[in-house]
Coordinates of N, CA, C and O and ligand atoms in Angstrom, one line a residue:
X1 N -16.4 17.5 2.7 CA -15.3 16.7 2.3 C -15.0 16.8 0.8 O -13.9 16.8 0.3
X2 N -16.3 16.9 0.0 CA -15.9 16.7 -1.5 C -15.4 18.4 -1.5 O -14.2 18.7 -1.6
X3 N -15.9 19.0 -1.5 CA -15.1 20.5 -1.8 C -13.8 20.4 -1.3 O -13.2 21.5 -1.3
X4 N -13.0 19.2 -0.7 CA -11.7 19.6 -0.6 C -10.7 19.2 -1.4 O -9.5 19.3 -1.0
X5 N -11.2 18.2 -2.8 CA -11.1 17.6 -3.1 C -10.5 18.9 -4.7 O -11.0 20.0 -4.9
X6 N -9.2 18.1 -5.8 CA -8.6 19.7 -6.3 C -9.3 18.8 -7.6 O -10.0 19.3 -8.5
X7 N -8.9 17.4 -7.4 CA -9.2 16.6 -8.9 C -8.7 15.1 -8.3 O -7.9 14.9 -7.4
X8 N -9.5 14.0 -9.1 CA -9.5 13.3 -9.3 C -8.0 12.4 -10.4 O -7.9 12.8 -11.6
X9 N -7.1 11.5 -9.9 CA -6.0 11.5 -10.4 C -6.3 10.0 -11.0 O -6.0 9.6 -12.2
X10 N -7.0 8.9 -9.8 CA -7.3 7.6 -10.9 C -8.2 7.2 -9.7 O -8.2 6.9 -8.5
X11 N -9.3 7.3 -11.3 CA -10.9 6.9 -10.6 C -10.8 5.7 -9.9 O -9.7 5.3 -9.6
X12 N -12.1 5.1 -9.5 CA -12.4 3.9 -8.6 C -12.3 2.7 -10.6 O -11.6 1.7 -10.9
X13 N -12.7 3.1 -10.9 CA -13.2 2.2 -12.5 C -11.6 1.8 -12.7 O -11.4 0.6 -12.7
X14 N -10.4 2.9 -12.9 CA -9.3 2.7 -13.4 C -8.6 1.3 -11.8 O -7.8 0.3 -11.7
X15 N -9.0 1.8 -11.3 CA -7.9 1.1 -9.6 C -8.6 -0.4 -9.7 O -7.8 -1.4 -9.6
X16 N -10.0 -0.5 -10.0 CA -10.5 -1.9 -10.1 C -10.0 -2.7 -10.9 O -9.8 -3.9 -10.7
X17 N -9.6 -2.0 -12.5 CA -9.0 -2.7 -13.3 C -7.5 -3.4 -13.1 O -7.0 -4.5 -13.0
X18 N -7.1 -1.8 -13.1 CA -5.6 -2.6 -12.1 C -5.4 -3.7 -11.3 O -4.7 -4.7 -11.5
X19 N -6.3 -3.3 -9.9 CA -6.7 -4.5 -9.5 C -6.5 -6.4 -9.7 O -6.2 -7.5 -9.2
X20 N -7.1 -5.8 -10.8 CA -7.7 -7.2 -11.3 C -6.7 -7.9 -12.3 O -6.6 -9.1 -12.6
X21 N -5.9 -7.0 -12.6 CA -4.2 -7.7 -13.3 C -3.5 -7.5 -12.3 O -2.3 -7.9 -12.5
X22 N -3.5 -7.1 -11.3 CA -2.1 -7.2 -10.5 C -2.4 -8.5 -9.5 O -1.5 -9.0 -8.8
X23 N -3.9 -9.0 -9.5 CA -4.6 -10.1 -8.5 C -3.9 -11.6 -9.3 O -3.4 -12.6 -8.9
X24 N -4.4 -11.2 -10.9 CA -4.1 -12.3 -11.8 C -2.3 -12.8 -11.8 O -1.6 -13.8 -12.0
X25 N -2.0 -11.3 -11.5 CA -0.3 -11.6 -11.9 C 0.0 -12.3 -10.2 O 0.9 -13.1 -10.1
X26 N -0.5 -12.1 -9.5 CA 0.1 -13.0 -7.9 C -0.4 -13.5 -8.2 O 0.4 -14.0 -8.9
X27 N -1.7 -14.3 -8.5 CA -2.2 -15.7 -8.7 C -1.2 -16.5 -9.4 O -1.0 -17.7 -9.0
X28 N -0.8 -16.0 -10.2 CA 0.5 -16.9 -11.5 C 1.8 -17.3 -10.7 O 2.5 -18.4 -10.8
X29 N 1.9 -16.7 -10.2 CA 3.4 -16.5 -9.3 C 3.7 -17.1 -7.9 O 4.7 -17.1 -7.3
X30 N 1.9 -17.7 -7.4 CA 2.0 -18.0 -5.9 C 1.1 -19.1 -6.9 O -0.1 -19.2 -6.7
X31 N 1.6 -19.8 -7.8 CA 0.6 -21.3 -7.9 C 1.5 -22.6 -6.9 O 2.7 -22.8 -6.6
X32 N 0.5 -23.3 -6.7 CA 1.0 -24.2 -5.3 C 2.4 -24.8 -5.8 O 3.1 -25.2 -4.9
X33 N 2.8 -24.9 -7.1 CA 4.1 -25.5 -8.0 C 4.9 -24.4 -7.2 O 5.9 -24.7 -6.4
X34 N 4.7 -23.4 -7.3 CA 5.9 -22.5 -7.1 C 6.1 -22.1 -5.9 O 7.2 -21.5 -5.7
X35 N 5.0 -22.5 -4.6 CA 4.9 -22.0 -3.1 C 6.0 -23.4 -3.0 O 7.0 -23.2 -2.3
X36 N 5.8 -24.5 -3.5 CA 6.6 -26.2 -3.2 C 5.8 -26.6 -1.5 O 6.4 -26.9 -0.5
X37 N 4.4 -26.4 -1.7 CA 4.1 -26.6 -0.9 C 3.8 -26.0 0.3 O 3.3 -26.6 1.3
X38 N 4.2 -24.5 0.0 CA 4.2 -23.7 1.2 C 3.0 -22.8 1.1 O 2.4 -22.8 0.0
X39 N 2.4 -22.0 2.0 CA 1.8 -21.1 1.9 C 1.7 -19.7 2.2 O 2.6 -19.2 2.9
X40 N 0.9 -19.1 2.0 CA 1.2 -17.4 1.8 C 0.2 -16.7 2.9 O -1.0 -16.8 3.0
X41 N 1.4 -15.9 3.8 CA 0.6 -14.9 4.2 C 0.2 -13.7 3.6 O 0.7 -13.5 2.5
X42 N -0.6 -12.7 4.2 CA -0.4 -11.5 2.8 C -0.4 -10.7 4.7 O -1.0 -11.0 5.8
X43 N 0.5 -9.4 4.4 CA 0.3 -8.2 5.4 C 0.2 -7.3 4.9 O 0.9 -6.9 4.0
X44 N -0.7 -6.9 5.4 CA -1.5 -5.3 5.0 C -0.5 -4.1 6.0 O -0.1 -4.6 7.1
X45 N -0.2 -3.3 5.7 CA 0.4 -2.3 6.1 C -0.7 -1.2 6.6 O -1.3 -0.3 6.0
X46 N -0.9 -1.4 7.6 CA -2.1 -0.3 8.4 C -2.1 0.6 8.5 O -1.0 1.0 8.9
X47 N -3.1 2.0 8.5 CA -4.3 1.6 8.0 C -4.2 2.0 6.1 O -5.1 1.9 5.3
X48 N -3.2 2.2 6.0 CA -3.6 3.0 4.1 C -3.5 1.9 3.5 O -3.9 2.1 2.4
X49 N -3.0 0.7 3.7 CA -3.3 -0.5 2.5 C -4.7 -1.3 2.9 O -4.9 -2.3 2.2
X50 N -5.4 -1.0 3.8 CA -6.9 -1.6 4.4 C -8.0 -1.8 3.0 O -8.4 -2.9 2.9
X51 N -8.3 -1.1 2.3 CA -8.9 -0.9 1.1 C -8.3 -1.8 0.1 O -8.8 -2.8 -0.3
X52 N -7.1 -1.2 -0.4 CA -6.5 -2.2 -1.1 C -6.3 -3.5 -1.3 O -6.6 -4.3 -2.1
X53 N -5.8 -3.4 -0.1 CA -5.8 -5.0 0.7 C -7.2 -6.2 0.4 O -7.2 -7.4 0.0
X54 N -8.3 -5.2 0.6 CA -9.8 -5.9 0.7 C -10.1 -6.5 -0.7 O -10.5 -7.6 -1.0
X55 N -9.7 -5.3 -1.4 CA -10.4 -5.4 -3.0 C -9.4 -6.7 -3.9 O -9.7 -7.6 -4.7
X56 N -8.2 -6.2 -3.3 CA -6.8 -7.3 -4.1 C -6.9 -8.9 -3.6 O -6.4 -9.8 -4.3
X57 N -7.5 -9.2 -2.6 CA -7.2 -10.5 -1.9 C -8.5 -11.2 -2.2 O -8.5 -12.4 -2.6
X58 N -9.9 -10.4 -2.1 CA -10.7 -11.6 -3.1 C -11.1 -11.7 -4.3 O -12.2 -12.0 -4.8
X59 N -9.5 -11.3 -5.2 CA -9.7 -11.9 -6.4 C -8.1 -12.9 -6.3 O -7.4 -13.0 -7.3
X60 N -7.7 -13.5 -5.1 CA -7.1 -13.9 -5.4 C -7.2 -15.6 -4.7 O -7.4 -15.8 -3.5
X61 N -7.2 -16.3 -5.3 CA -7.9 -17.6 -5.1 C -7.0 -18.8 -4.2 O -7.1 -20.0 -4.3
X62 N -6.4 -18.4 -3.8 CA -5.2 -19.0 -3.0 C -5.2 -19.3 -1.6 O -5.4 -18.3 -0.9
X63 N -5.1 -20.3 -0.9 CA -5.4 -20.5 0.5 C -4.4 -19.2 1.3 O -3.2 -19.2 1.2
X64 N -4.8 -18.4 1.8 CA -3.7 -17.5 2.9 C -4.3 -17.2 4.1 O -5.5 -17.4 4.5
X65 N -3.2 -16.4 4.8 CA -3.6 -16.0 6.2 C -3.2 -14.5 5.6 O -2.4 -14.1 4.8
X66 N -4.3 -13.8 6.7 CA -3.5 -12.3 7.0 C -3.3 -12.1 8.3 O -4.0 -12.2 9.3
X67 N -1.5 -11.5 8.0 CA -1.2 -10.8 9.3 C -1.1 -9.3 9.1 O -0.7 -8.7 8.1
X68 N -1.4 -8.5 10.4 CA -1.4 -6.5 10.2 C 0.0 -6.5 10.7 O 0.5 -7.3 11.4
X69 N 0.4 -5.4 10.1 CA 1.5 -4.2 10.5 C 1.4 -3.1 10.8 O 1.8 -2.3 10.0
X70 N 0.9 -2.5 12.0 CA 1.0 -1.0 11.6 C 2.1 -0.3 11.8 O 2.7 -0.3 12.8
X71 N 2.6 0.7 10.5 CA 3.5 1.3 10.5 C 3.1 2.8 10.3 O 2.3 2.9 9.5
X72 N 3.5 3.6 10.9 CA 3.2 5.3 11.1 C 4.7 5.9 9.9 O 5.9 5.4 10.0
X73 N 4.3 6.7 9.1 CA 5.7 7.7 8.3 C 4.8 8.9 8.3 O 5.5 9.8 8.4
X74 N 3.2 9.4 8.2 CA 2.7 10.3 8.1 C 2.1 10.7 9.0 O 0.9 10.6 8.9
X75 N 2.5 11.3 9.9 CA 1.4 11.3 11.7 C 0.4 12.7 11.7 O 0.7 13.9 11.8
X76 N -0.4 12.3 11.7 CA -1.2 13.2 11.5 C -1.3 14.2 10.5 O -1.9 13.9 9.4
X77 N -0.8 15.7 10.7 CA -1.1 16.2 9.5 C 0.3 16.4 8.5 O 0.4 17.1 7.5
X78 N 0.7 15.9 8.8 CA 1.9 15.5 7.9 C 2.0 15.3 6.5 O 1.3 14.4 6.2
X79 N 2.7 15.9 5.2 CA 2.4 15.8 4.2 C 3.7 15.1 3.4 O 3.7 14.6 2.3
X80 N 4.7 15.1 4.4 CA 6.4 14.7 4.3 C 6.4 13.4 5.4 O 5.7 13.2 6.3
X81 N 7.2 12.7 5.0 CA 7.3 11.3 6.1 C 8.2 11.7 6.6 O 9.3 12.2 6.1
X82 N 7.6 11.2 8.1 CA 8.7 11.5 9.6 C 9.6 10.2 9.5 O 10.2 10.0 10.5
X83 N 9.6 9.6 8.9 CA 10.6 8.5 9.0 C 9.4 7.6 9.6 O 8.4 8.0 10.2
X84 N 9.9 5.9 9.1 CA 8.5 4.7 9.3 C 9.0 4.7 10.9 O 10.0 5.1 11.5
X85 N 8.0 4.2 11.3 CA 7.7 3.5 12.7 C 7.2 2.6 12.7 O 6.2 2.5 12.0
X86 N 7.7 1.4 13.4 CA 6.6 0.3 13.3 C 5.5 0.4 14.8 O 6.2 0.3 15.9
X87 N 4.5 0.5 15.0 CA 3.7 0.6 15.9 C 3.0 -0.8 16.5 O 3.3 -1.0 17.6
X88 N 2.3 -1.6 15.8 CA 2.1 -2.5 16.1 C 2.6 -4.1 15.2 O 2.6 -4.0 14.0
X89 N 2.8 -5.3 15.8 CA 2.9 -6.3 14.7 C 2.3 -7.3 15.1 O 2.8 -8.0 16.0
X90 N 1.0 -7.4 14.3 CA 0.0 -8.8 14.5 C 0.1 -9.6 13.3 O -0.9 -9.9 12.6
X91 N 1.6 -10.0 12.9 CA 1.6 -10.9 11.8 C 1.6 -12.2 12.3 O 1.1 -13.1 11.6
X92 N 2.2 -12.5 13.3 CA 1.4 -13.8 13.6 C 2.6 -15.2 13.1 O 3.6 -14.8 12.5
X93 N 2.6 -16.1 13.3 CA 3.2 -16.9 12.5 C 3.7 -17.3 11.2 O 3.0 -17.8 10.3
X94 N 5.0 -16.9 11.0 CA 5.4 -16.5 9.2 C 6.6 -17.5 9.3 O 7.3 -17.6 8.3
X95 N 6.8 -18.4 10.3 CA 8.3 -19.1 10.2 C 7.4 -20.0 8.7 O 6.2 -20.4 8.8
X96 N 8.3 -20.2 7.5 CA 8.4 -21.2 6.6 C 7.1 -20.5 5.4 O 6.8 -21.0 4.3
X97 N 6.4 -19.3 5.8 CA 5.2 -18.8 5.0 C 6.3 -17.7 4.2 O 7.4 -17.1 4.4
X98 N 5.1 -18.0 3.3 CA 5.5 -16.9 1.8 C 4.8 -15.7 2.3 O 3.6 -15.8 2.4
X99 N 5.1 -14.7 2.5 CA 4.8 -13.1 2.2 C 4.8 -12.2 1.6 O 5.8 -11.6 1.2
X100 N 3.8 -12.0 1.5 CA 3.1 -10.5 0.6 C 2.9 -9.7 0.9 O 1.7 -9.6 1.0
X101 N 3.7 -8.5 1.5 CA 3.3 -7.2 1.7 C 2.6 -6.6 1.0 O 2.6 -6.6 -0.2
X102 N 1.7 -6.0 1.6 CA 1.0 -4.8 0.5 C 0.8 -3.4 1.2 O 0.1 -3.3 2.3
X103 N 1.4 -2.5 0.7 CA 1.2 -1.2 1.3 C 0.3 0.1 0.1 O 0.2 -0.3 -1.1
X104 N -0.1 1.4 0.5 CA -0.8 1.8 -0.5 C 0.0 2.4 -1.0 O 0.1 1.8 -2.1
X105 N 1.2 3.5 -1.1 CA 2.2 4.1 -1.6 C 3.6 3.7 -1.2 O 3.8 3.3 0.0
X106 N 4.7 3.8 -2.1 CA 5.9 3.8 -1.7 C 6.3 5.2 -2.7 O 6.3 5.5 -3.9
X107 N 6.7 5.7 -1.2 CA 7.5 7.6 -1.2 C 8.5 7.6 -1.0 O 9.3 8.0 -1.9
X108 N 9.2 7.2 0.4 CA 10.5 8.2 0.7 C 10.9 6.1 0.3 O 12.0 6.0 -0.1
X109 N 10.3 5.0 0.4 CA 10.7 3.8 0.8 C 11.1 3.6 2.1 O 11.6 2.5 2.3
X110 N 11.0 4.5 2.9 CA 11.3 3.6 4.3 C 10.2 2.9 5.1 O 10.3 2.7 6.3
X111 N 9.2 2.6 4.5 CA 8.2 1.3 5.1 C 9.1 0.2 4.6 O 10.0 -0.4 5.3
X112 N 8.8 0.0 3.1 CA 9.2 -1.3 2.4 C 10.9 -1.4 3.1 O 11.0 -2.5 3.7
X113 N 11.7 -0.7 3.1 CA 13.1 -1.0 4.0 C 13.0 -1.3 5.1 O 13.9 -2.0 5.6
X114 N 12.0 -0.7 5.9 CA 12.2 -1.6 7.1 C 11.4 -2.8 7.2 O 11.8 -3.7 7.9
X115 N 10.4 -2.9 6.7 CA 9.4 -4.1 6.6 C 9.5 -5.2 6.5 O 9.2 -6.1 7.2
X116 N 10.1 -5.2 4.9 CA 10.7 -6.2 4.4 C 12.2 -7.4 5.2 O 12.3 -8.6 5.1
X117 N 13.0 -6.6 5.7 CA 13.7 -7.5 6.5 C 13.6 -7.5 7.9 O 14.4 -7.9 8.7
X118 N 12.4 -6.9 8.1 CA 12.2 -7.4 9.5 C 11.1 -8.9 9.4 O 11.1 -9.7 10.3
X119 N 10.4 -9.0 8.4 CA 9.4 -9.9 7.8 C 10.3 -11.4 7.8 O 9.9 -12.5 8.3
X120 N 11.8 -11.3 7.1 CA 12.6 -12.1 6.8 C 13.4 -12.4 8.5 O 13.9 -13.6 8.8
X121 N 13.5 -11.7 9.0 CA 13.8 -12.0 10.3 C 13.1 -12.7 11.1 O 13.6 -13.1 12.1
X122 N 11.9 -12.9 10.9 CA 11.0 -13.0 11.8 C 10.9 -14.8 11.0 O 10.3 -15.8 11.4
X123 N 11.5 -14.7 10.4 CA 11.3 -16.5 10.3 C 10.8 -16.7 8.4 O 11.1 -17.9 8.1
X124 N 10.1 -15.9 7.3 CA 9.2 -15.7 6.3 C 10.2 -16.7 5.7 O 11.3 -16.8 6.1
X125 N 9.7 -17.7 4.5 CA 10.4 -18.3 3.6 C 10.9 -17.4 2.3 O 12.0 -17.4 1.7
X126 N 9.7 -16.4 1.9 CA 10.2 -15.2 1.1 C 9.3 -14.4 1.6 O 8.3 -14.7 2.2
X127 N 9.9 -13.1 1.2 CA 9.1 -11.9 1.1 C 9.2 -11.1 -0.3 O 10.2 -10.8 -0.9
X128 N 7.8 -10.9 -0.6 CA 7.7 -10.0 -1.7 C 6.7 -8.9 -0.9 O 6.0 -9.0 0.0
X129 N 7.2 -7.8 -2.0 CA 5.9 -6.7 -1.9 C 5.2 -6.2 -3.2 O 5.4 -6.7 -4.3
X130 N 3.9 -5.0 -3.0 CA 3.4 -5.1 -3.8 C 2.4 -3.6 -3.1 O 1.7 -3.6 -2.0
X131 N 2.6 -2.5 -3.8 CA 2.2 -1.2 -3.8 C 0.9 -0.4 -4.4 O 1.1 0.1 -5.5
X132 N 0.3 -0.2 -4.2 CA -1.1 0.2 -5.5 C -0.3 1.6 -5.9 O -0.8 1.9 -7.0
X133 N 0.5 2.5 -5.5 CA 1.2 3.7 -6.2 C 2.5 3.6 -6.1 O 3.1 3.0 -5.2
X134 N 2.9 4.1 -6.8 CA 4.5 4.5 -6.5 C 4.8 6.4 -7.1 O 4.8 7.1 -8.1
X135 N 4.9 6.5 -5.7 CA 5.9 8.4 -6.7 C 6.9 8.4 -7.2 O 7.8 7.8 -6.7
X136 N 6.9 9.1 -8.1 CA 7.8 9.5 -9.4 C 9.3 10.8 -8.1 O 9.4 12.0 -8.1
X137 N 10.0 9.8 -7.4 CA 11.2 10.5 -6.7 C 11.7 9.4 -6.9 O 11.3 8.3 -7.3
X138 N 13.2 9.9 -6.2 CA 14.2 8.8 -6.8 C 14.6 8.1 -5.7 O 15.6 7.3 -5.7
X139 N 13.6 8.4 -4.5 CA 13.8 7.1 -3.6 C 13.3 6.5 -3.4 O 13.5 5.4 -2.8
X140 N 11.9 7.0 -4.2 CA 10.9 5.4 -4.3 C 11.6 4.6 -5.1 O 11.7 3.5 -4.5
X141 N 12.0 4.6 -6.3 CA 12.7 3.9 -7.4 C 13.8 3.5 -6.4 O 13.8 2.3 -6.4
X142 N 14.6 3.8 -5.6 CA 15.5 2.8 -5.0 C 15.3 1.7 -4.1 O 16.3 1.2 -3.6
X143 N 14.0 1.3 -3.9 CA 13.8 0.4 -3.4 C 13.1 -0.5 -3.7 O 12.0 -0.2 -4.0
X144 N 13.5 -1.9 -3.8 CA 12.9 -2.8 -4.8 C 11.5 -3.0 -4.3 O 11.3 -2.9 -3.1
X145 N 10.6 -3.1 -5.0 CA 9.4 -4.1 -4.9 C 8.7 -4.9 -5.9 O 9.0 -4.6 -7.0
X146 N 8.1 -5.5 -5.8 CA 7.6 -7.1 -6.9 C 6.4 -6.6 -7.7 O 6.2 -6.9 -8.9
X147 N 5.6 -5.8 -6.9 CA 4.4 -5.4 -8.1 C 4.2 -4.2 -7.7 O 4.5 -3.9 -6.6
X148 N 3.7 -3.1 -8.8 CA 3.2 -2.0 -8.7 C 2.0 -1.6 -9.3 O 2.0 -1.5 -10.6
X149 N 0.9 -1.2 -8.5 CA -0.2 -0.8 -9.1 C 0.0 0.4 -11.0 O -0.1 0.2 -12.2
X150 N 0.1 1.5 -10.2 CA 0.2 2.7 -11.1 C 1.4 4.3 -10.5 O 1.2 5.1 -9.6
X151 N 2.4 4.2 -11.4 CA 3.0 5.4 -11.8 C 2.6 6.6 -11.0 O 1.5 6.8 -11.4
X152 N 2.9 7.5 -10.1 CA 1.8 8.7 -9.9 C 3.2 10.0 -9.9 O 4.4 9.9 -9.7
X153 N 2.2 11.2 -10.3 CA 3.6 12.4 -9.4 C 3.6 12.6 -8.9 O 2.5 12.7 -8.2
X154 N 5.1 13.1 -8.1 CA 5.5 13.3 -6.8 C 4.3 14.5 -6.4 O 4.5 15.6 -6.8
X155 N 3.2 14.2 -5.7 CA 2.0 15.1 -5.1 C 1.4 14.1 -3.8 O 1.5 12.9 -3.6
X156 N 0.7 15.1 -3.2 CA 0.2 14.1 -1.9 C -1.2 14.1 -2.5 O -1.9 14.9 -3.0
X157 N -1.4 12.4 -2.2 CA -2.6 12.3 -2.4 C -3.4 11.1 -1.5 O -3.0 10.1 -0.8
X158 N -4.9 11.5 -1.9 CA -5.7 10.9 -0.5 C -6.7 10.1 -1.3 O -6.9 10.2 -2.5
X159 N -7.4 9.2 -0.3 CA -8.6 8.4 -0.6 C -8.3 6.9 -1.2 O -7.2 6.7 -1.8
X160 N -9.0 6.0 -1.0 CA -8.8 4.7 -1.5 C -8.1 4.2 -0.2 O -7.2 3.3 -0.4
X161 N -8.3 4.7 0.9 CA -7.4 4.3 2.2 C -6.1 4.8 2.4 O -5.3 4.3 3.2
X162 N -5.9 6.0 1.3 CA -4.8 7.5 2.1 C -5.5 8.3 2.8 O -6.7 8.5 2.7
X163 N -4.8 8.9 3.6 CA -5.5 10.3 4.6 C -4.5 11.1 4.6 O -3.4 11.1 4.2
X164 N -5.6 12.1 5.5 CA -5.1 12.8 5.6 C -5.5 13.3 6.9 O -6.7 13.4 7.1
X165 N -4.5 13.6 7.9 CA -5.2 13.6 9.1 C -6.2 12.4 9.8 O -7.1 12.6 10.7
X166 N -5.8 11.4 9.3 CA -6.8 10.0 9.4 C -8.2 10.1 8.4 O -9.0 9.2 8.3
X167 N -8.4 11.8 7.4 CA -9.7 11.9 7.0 C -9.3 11.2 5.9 O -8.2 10.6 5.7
X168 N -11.0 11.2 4.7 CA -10.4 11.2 3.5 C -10.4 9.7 2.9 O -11.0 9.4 1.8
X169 N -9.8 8.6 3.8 CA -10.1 7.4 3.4 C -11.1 6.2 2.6 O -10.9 5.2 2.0
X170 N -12.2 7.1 3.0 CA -13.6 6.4 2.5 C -13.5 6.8 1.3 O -14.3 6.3 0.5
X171 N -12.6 7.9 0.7 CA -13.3 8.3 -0.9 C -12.8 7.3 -2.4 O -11.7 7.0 -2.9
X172 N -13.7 7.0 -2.7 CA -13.3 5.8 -3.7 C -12.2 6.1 -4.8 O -11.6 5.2 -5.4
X173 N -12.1 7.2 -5.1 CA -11.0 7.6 -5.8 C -10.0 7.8 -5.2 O -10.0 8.0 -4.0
X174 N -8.8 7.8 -5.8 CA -7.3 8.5 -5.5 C -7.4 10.1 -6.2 O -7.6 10.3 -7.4
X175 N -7.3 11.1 -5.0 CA -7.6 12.4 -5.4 C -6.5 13.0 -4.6 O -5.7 12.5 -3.8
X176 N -6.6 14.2 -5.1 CA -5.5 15.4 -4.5 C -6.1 16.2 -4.2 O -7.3 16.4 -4.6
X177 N -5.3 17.0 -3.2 CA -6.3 17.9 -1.6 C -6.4 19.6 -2.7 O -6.0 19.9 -3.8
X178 N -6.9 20.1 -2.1 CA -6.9 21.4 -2.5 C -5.1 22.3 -1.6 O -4.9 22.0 -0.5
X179 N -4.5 23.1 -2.1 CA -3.9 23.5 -1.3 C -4.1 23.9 0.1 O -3.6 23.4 1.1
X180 N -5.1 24.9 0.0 CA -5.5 25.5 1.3 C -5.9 24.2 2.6 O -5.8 24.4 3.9
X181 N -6.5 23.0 1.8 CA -6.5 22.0 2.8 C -5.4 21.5 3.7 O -5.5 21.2 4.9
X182 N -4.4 21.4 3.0 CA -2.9 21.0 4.0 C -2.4 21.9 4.4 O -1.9 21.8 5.5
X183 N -2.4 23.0 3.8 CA -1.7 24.4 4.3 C -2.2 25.0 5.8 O -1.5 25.8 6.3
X184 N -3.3 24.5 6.4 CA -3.6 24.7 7.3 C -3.0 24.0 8.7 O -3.5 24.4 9.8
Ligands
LIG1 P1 7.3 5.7 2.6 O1 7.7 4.9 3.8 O2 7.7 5.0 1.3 O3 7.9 7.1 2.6 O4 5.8 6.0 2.6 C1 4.9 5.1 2.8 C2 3.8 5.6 3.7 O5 3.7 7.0 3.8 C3 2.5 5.1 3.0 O6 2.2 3.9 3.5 C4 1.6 6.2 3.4 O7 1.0 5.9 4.7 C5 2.4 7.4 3.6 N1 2.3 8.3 2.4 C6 3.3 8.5 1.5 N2 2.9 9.3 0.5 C7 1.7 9.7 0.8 C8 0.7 10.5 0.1 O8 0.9 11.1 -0.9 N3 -0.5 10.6 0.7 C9 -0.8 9.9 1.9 N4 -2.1 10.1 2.3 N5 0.0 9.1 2.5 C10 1.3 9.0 2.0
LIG2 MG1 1.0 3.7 5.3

């Protein structure tokens, strides 16, 4: 696994830090003054925000629920999004709850476009989102979201709960494949 790896783009050290201001800035923003009494679910975007999701939510001290989404744009060995799918939705009761999406990348944006108003359909009092990457194309920038981890370039990349072919996930860093690896 590690020989397929080309370089390392932002360690596990740099993602924790992040982390840990982007947990502080939703703690500020979801204080019980500002919910007016309401409370927050947070939805993980399945499976590449699973990691994120883990490490972001217990630094965040706030009563919530989680509900899953799974949405498919990469199917298997896929390095381009086939367009989102929603596959499963175990979010659960959101009529009058605040929501937090959290997904690991926003690329072409069609998760966060479909997600987000189907979230508000479904009953949510707000929805926000919130990304650990964003690529540098001009359709991720066309689609709003509330927080973003870190900047990246338009490259595919894996680990921290991206894959690749479902592999790849477990690696604590955000890294980039070797060519020969996708090319196959
Ligand atoms: P979007 O819907 O914005 O095109 O992309 C969001 C989804 O596509 C992400 O949740 C992720 O599953 C997948 N994706 C987009 N870019 C990458 C990438 O560089 N690497 C991996 N592993 N998945 C990606
Ligand atoms: Mg995904």
């Amino acid at each position: 696994m590690h020989s397929d790896i080309e370089g390392i783009l932002i360690s596990q050290q740099r993602i924790a830090a992040r982390i840990k201001e982007l947990a502080a800035q939703i703690t500020a923003d979801h204080s019980p003054s500002k919910l007016d009494g309401g409370e927050i679910t947070i939805v993980p975007i399945m499976t590449g925000a699973m990691i994120f999701t883990s490490d972001l939510i217990r630094q965040i001290p706030i009563a919530m629920k989680i509900g899953m989404m799974t949405v498919s744009s990469y199917p298997g060995k896929s390095v381009q999004s086939r367009g989102s799918q929603m596959l499963a939705n175990q979010v659960g009761e959101i009529t009058g709850r605040h929501v937090l999406v959290v997904d690991d990348i926003l690329d072409s944006g069609g998760t966060i476009h479909m997600v987000v108003p189907a979230l508000r359909e479904m009953g949510a009092a707000s929805v926000k989102s919130c990304v650990l990457l964003r690529k540098d194309r001009p359709t991720a920038h066309a689609v709003h979201v509330d927080y973003v981890g870190f900047e990246i370039p338009d490259k595919f990349v894996v680990g921290y709960g991206l894959d690749y072919n479902d592999y790849y996930r477990n690696l604590p860093d955000i890294v980039t494949l070797k060519e020969q690896v996708h090319a196959t």
